[in-house]
Coordinates of C-alpha atoms and ligand atoms in Angstrom, one line a residue:
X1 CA -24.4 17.3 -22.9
X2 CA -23.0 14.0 -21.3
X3 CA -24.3 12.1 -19.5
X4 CA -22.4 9.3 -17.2
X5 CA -18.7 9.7 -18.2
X6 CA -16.5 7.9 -15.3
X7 CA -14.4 4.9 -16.4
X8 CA -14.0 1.9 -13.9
X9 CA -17.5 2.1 -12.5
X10 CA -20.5 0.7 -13.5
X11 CA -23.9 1.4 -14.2
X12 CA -26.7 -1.2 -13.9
X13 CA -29.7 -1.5 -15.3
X14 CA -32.8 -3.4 -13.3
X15 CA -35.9 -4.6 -14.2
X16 CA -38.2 -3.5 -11.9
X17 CA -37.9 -1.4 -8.9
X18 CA -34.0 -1.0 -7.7
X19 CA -34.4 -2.8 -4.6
X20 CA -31.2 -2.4 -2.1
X21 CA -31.7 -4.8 -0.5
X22 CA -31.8 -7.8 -2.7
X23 CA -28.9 -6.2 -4.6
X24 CA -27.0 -5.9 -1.5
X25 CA -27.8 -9.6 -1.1
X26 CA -26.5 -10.4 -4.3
X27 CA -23.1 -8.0 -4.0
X28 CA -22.3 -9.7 -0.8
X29 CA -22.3 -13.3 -2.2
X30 CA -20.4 -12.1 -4.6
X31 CA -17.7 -9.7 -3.3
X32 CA -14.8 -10.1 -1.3
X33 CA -15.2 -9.0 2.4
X34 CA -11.9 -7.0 2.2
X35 CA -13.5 -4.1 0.6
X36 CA -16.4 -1.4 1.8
X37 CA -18.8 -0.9 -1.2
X38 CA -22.0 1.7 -1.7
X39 CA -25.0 0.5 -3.4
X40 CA -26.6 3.9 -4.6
X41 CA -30.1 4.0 -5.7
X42 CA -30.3 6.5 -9.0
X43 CA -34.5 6.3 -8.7
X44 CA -34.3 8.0 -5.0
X45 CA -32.4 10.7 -6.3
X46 CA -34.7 11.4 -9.4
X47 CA -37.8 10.5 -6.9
X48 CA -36.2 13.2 -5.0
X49 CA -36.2 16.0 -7.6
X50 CA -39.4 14.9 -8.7
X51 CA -40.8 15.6 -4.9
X52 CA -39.4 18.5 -4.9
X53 CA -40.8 19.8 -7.8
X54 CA -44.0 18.5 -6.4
X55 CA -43.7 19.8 -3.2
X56 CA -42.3 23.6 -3.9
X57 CA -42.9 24.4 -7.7
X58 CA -41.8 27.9 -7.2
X59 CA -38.2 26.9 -6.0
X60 CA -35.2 25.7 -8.3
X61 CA -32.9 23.5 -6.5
X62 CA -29.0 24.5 -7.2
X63 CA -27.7 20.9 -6.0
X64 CA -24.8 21.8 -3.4
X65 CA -22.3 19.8 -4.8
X66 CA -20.0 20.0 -1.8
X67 CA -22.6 17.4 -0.6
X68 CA -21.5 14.5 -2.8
X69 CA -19.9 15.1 -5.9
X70 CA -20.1 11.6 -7.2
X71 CA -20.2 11.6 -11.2
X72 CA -23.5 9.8 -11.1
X73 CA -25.4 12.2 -8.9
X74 CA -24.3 15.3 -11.1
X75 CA -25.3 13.8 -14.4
X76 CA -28.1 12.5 -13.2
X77 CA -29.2 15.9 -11.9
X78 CA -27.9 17.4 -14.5
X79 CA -30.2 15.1 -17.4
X80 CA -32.6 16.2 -14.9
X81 CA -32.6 19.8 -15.4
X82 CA -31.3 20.7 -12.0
X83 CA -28.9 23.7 -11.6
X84 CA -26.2 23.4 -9.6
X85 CA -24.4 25.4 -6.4
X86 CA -20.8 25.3 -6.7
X87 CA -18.0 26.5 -4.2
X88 CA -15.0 26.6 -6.0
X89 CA -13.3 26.4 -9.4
X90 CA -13.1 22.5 -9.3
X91 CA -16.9 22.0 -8.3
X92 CA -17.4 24.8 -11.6
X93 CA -15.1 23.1 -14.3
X94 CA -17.0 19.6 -12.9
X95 CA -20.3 21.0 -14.0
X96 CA -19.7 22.8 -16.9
X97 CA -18.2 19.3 -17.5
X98 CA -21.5 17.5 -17.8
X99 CA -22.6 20.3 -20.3
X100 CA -24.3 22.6 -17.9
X101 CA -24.5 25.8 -19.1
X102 CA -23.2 28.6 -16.8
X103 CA -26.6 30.2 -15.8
X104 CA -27.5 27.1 -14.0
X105 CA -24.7 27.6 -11.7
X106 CA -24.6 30.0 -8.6
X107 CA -21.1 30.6 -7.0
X108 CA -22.8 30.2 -3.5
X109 CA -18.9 30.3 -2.0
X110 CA -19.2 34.2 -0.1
X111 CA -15.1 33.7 -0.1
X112 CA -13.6 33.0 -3.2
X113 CA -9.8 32.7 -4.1
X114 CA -9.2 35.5 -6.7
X115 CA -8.5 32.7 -9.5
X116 CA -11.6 30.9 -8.9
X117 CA -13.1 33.8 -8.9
X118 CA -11.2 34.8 -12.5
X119 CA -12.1 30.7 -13.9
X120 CA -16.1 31.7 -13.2
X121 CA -15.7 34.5 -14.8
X122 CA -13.6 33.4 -17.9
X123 CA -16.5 30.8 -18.4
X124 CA -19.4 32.7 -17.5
X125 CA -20.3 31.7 -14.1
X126 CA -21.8 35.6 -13.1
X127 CA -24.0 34.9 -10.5
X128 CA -22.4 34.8 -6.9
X129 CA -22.6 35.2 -3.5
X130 CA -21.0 37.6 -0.9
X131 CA -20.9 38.9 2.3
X132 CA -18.2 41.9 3.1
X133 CA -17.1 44.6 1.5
X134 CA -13.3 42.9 0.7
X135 CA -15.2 40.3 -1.6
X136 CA -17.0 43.2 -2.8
X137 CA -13.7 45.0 -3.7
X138 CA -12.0 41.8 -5.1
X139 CA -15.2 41.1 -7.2
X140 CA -15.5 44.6 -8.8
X141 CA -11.9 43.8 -10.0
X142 CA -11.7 40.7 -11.5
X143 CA -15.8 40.3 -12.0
X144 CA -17.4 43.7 -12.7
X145 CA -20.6 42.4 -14.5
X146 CA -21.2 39.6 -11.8
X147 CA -24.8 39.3 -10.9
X148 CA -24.4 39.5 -6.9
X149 CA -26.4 37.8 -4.3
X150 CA -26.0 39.2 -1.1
X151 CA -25.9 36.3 1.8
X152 CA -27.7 37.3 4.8
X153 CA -27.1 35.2 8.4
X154 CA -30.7 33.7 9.6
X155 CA -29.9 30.4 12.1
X156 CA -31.9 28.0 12.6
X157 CA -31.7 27.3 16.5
X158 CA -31.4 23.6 16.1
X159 CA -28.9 22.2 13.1
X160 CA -26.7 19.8 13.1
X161 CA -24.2 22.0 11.1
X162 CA -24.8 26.1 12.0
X163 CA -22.9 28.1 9.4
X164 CA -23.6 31.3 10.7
X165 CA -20.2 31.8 12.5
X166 CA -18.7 31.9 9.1
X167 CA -21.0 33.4 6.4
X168 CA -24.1 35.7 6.1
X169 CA -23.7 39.4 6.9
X170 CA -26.4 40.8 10.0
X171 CA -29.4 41.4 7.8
X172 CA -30.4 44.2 9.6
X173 CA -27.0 45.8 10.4
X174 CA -24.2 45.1 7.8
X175 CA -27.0 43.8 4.6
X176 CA -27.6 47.9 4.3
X177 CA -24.4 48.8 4.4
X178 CA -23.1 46.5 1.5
X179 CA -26.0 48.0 -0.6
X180 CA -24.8 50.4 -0.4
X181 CA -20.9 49.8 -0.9
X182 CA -22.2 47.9 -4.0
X183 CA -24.2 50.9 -5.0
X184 CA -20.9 53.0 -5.0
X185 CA -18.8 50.8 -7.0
X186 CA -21.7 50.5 -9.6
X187 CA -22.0 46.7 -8.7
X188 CA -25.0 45.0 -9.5
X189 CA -27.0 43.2 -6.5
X190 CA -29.5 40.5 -8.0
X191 CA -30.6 38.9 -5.0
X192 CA -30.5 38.0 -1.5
X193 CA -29.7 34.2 -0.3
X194 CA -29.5 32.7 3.4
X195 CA -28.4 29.0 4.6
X196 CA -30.4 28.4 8.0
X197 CA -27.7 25.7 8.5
X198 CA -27.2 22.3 7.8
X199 CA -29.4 19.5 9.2
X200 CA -32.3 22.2 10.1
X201 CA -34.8 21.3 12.7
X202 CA -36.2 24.3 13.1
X203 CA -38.5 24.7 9.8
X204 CA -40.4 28.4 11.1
X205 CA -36.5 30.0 10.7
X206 CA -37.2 29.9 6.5
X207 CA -40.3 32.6 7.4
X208 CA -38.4 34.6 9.1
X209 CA -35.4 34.7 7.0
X210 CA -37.6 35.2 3.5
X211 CA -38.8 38.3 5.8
X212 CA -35.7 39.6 6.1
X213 CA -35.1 39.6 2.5
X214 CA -38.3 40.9 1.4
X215 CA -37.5 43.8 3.4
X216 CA -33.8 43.9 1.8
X217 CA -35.9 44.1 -1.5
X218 CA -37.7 47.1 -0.3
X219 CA -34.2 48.7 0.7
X220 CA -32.4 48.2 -2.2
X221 CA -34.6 49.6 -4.0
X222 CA -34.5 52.8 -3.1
X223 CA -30.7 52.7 -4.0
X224 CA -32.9 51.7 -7.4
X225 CA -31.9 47.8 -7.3
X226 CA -34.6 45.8 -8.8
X227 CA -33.7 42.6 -7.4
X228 CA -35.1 39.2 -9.0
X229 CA -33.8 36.1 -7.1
X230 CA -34.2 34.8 -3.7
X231 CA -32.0 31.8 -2.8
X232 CA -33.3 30.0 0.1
X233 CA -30.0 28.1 0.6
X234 CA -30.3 24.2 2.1
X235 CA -30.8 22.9 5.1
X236 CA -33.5 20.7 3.9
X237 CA -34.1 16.7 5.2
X238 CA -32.8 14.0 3.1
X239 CA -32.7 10.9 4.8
X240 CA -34.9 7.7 4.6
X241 CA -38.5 8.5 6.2
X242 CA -38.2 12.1 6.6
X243 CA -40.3 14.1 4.6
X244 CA -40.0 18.0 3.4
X245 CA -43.6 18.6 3.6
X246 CA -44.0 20.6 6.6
X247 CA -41.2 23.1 5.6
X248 CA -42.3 22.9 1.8
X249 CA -45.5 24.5 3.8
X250 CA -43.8 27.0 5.6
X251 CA -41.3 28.1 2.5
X252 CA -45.0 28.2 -0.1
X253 CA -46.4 30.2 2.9
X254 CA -43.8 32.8 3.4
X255 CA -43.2 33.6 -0.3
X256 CA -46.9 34.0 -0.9
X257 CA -47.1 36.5 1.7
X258 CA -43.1 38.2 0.9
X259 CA -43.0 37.5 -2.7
X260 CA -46.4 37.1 -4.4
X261 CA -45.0 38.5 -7.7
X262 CA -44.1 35.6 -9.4
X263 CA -41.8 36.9 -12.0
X264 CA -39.0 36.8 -8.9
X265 CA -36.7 34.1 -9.3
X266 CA -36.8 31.5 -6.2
X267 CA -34.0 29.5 -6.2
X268 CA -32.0 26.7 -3.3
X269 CA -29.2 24.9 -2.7
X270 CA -30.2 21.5 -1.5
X271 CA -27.5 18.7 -0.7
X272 CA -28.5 16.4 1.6
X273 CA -32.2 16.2 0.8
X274 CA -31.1 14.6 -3.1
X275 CA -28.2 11.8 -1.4
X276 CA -28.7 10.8 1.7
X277 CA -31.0 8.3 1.1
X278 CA -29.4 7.1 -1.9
X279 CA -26.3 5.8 -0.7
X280 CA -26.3 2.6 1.4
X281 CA -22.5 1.1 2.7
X282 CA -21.9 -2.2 3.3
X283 CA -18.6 -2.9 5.7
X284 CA -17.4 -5.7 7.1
X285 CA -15.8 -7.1 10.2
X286 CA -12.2 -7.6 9.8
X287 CA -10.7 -8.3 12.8
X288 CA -12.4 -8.6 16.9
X289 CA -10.9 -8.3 20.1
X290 CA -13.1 -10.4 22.5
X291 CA -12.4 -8.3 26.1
X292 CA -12.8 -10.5 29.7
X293 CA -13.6 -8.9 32.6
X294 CA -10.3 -8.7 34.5
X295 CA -11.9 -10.3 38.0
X296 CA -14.6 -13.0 36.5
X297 CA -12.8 -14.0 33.1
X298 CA -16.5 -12.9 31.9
X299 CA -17.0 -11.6 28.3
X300 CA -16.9 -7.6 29.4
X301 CA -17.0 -6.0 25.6
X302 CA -16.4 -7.1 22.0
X303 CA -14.6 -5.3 19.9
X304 CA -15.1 -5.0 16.1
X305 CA -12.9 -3.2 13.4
X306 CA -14.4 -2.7 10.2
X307 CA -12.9 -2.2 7.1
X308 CA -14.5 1.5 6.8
X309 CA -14.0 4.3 9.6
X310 CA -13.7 8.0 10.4
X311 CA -11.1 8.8 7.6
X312 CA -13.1 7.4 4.7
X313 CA -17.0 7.6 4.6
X314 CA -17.6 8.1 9.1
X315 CA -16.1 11.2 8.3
X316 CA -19.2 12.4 8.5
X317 CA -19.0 11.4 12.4
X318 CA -16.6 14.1 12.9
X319 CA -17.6 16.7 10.4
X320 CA -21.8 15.9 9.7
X321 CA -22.5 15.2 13.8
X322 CA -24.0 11.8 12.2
X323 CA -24.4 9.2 14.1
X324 CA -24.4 6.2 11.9
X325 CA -26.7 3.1 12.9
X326 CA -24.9 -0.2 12.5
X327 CA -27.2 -3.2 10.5
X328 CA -26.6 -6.4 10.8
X329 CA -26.9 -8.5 7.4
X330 CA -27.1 -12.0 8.6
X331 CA -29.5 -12.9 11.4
X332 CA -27.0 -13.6 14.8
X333 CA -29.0 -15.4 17.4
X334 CA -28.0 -15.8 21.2
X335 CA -26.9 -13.3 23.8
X336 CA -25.8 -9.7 23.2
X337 CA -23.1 -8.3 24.3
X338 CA -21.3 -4.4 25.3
X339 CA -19.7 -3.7 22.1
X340 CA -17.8 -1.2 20.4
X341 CA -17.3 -0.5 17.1
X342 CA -13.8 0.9 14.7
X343 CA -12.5 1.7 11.8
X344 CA -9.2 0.1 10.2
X345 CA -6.7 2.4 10.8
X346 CA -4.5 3.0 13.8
X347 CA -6.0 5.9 15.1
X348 CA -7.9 5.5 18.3
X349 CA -10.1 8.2 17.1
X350 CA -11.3 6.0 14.5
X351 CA -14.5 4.9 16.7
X352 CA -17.7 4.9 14.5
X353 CA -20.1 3.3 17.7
X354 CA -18.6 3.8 21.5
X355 CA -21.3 1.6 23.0
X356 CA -24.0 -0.9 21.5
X357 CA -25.6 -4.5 21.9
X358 CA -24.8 -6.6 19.7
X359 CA -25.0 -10.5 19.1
X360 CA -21.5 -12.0 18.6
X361 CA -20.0 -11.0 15.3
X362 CA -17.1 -13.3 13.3
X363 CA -14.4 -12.1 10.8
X364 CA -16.3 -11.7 7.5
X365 CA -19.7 -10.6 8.7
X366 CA -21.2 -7.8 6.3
X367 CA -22.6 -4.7 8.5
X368 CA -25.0 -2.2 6.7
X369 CA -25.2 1.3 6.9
X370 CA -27.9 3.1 5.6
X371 CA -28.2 7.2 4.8
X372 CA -24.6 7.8 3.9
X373 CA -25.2 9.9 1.0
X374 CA -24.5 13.2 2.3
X375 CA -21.1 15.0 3.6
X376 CA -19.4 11.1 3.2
X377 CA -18.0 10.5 0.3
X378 CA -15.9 13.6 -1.1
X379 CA -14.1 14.2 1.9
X380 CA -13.1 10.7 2.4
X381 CA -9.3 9.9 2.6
X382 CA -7.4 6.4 1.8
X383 CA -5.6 6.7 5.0
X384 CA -3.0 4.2 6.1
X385 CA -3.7 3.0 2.9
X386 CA -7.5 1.6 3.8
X387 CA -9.2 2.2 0.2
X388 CA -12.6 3.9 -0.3
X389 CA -15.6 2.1 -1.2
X390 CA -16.3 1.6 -4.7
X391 CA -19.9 2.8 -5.6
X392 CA -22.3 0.1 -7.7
X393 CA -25.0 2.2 -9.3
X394 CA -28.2 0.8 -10.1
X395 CA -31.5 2.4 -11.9
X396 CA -34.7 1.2 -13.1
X397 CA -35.1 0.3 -16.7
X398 CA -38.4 3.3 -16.8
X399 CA -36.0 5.6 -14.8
X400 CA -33.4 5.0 -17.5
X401 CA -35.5 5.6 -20.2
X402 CA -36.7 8.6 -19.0
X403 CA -33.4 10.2 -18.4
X404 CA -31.9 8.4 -22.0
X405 CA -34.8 10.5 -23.4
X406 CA -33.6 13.5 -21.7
X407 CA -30.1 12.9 -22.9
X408 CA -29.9 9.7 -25.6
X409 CA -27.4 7.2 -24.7
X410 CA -25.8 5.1 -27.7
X411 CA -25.8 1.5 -28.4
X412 CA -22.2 1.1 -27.8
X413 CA -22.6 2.4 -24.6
X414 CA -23.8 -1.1 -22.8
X415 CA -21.4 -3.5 -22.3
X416 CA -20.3 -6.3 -19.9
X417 CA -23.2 -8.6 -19.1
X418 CA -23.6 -9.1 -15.5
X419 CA -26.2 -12.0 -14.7
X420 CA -29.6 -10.7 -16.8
X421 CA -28.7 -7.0 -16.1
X422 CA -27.9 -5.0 -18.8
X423 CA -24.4 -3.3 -17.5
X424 CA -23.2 0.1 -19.0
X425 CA -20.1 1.7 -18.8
X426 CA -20.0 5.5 -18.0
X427 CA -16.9 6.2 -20.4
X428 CA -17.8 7.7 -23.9
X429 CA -21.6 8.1 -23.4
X430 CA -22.1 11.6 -25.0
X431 CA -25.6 12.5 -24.9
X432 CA -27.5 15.4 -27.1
Ligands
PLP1 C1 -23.6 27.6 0.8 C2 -24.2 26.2 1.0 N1 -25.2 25.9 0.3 C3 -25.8 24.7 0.4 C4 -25.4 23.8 1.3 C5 -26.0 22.4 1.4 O1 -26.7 22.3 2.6 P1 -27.6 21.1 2.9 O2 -26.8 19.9 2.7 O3 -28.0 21.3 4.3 O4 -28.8 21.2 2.0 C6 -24.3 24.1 2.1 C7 -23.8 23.2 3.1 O5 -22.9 23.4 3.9 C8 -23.7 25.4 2.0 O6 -22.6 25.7 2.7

């Protein structure tokens, strides 16, 4: 397997805890203002799984890798032991990349393009989602021995992202009739899976949808299915001070009273519970318009345009509903002022805070934004030319150790010392 692998980025290696904030200290005094960078904290993603694990043993998270399909993240999950949710062929060949074998990926994509579909199957990828009788069709075609997971809709009323206009078949209406379909094209149903959207807030929906498939169980089983996985989907909290204890609660709960037999298979699809927290971006002010009130020559509104905006990583402004809170990274005394906040390019669109009070910012002033791990970073775009933030990757020396044990990194591996770091380069680090 192999572990980090991308050329022109860098892994560092701390003593101590990986503490952003002194790091992002250090980058800033050293880095040009031009250019947006991400610190991201390996620890809080291993801290992450580890919680997990804590916190719902039953349950093996499938990392969505839509979510952030940074190189780091997957291999560090991967070292981990985490299995993977993957969408399309791309996100497949990516993880089967990193040495993953197949059975730790579920094609959770209830739409697949036929050759996608053909590349899963060609490299063993078997166990996928659906939710119509076309897939069902297409699948018994070009996948006959897939190991099918029917996706049921269950919607949270409060998400930030509801999928259930798009995906999930009624579980009470449509879920029999594609047992049954299934049934007649001698398909074989493993499972049932739900996503009770993106961004949940409304924890009690994961009872109710675990219900609906423990009585999906009961049905297909008299068309003499005996199913073994549940996929709970995601949905689940990632960023910095939330916790997934009270739904941890109310997922333990519902599968000791649905599914006490413990040879069933729980599985989810967690994305931005692992990366939120891990990614921090640091912008900065490149150019200010200082606007006077017309009448009194007053200061009405500043202006800022950062070097980072709604193409790039505030994407996730349009397409997460995130509403990213601006830090300041250099104490700024005095009077605030009405100010709005954009991104580089010429788009008017490209507004990342409409209304906030702020001190006076100058040219050159870094501004921090924290929790942009999630939905950011592979949908970003280098438009009008703007390029995307670099990522600097940092992990503790014990967190290092722990995942070198799980997957042995060579000597020739570290390279370019950076201060009294020890500074590794992804490229050629094959692991056991
Ligand atoms: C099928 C599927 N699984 C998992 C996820 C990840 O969801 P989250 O980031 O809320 O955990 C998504 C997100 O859209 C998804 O569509």
């Amino acid at each position: 397997m192999k572990f980090f692998e991308r050329d022109n980025e860098l892994i560092q290696i701390v003593d101590g805890l990986v503490n952003v904030p002194a790091l992002t200290n250090k980058l800033t005094n050293q880095l040009s203002t031009e250019e947006p960078f991400y610190v991201m904290d390996i620890d809080e993603i291993v801290r992450k799984h580890q919680n997990w694990i804590e916190k719902m043993p039953r349950v093996v998270p499938h990392y969505a890798v839509k979510c952030n399909d940074n190189d780091v993240v997957c291999a560090t999950l991967a070292a981990l032991g985490a299995s993977f949710d993957c969408a399309s062929k791309g996100e497949i060949s990516k993880i089967l990349g990193f040495g993953v074998s197949p059975d730790r990926i579920i094609f959770a994509n209830p739409m697949k393009p036929s050759s996608h579909l053909r590349y899963a199957d060609a490299n063993n990828v078997k166990t996928m989602t659906f939710d119509s009788d076309v897939e069902l069709h297409k699948i018994k075609t070009i996948s006959p021995d897939a190991k099918l997971v029917l996706r049921i809709r269950c919607e949270a009323e409060k998400a930030l992202c509801p999928l259930g206009k798009k995906f999930g078949c009624d579980p009470e209406e449509e879920a029999p009739r594609l047992i049954k379909i299934a049934r007649s094209l001698n398909l074989e149903i493993v499972g049932i899976s739900f996503h009770v959207g993106s961004g949940c807030a409304d924890f009690p929906i994961y009872f109710k949808a675990i219900s609906y498939a423990r009585d999906l169980f009961d049905y297909a089983k008299t068309f003499g299915y005996e199913m073994n996985l549940l996929d709970i989907g995601g949905g689940f909290p990632g960023e910095k001070g939330t916790i997934i204890d009270e739904v941890a609660m109310i997922v333990n709960s519902a599968l000791d009273k649905f599914f006490p037999d413990k040879s069933i298979r729980i599985i989810s699809e967690p994305g931005r519970y692992y990366v939120s927290a891990a990614f921090t971006l640091i912008t900065a002010v490149q150019s200010k318009r200082v606007c006077l009130d017309p009448k009194t020559r007053a200061i009405d509104r500043m202006m800022y345009y950062l070097n980072d905006g709604v193409y790039a990583s505030f994407n996730c402004i349009l397409y997460d509903h995130q509403m990213p809170k601006p830090v300041l990274l250099r104490q700024h005394d005095g009077k605030k002022y009405n100010s709005t906040i954009w991104g580089p390019t010429c788009d008017a669109l490209d507004q990342l805070v409409e209304n906030i009070q702020l001190p006076e910012l100058h040219i050159d002033d870094w501004v921090m934004f924290e929790n942009m791990g999630a939905y950011t970073i592979p949908v970003a775009s280098p438009f009008n030319g703007f390029p995307l933030p670099k990522v600097y990757c940092y992990i503790s020396k014990d967190t290092w150790e722990m995942l070198n044990d799980l997957c042995p990194v060579n000597e020739s591996s570290f390279c370019f010392p950076v201060g009294n770091e020890i500074t590794m380069n992804y490229e050629d680090i094959a692991c056991a």
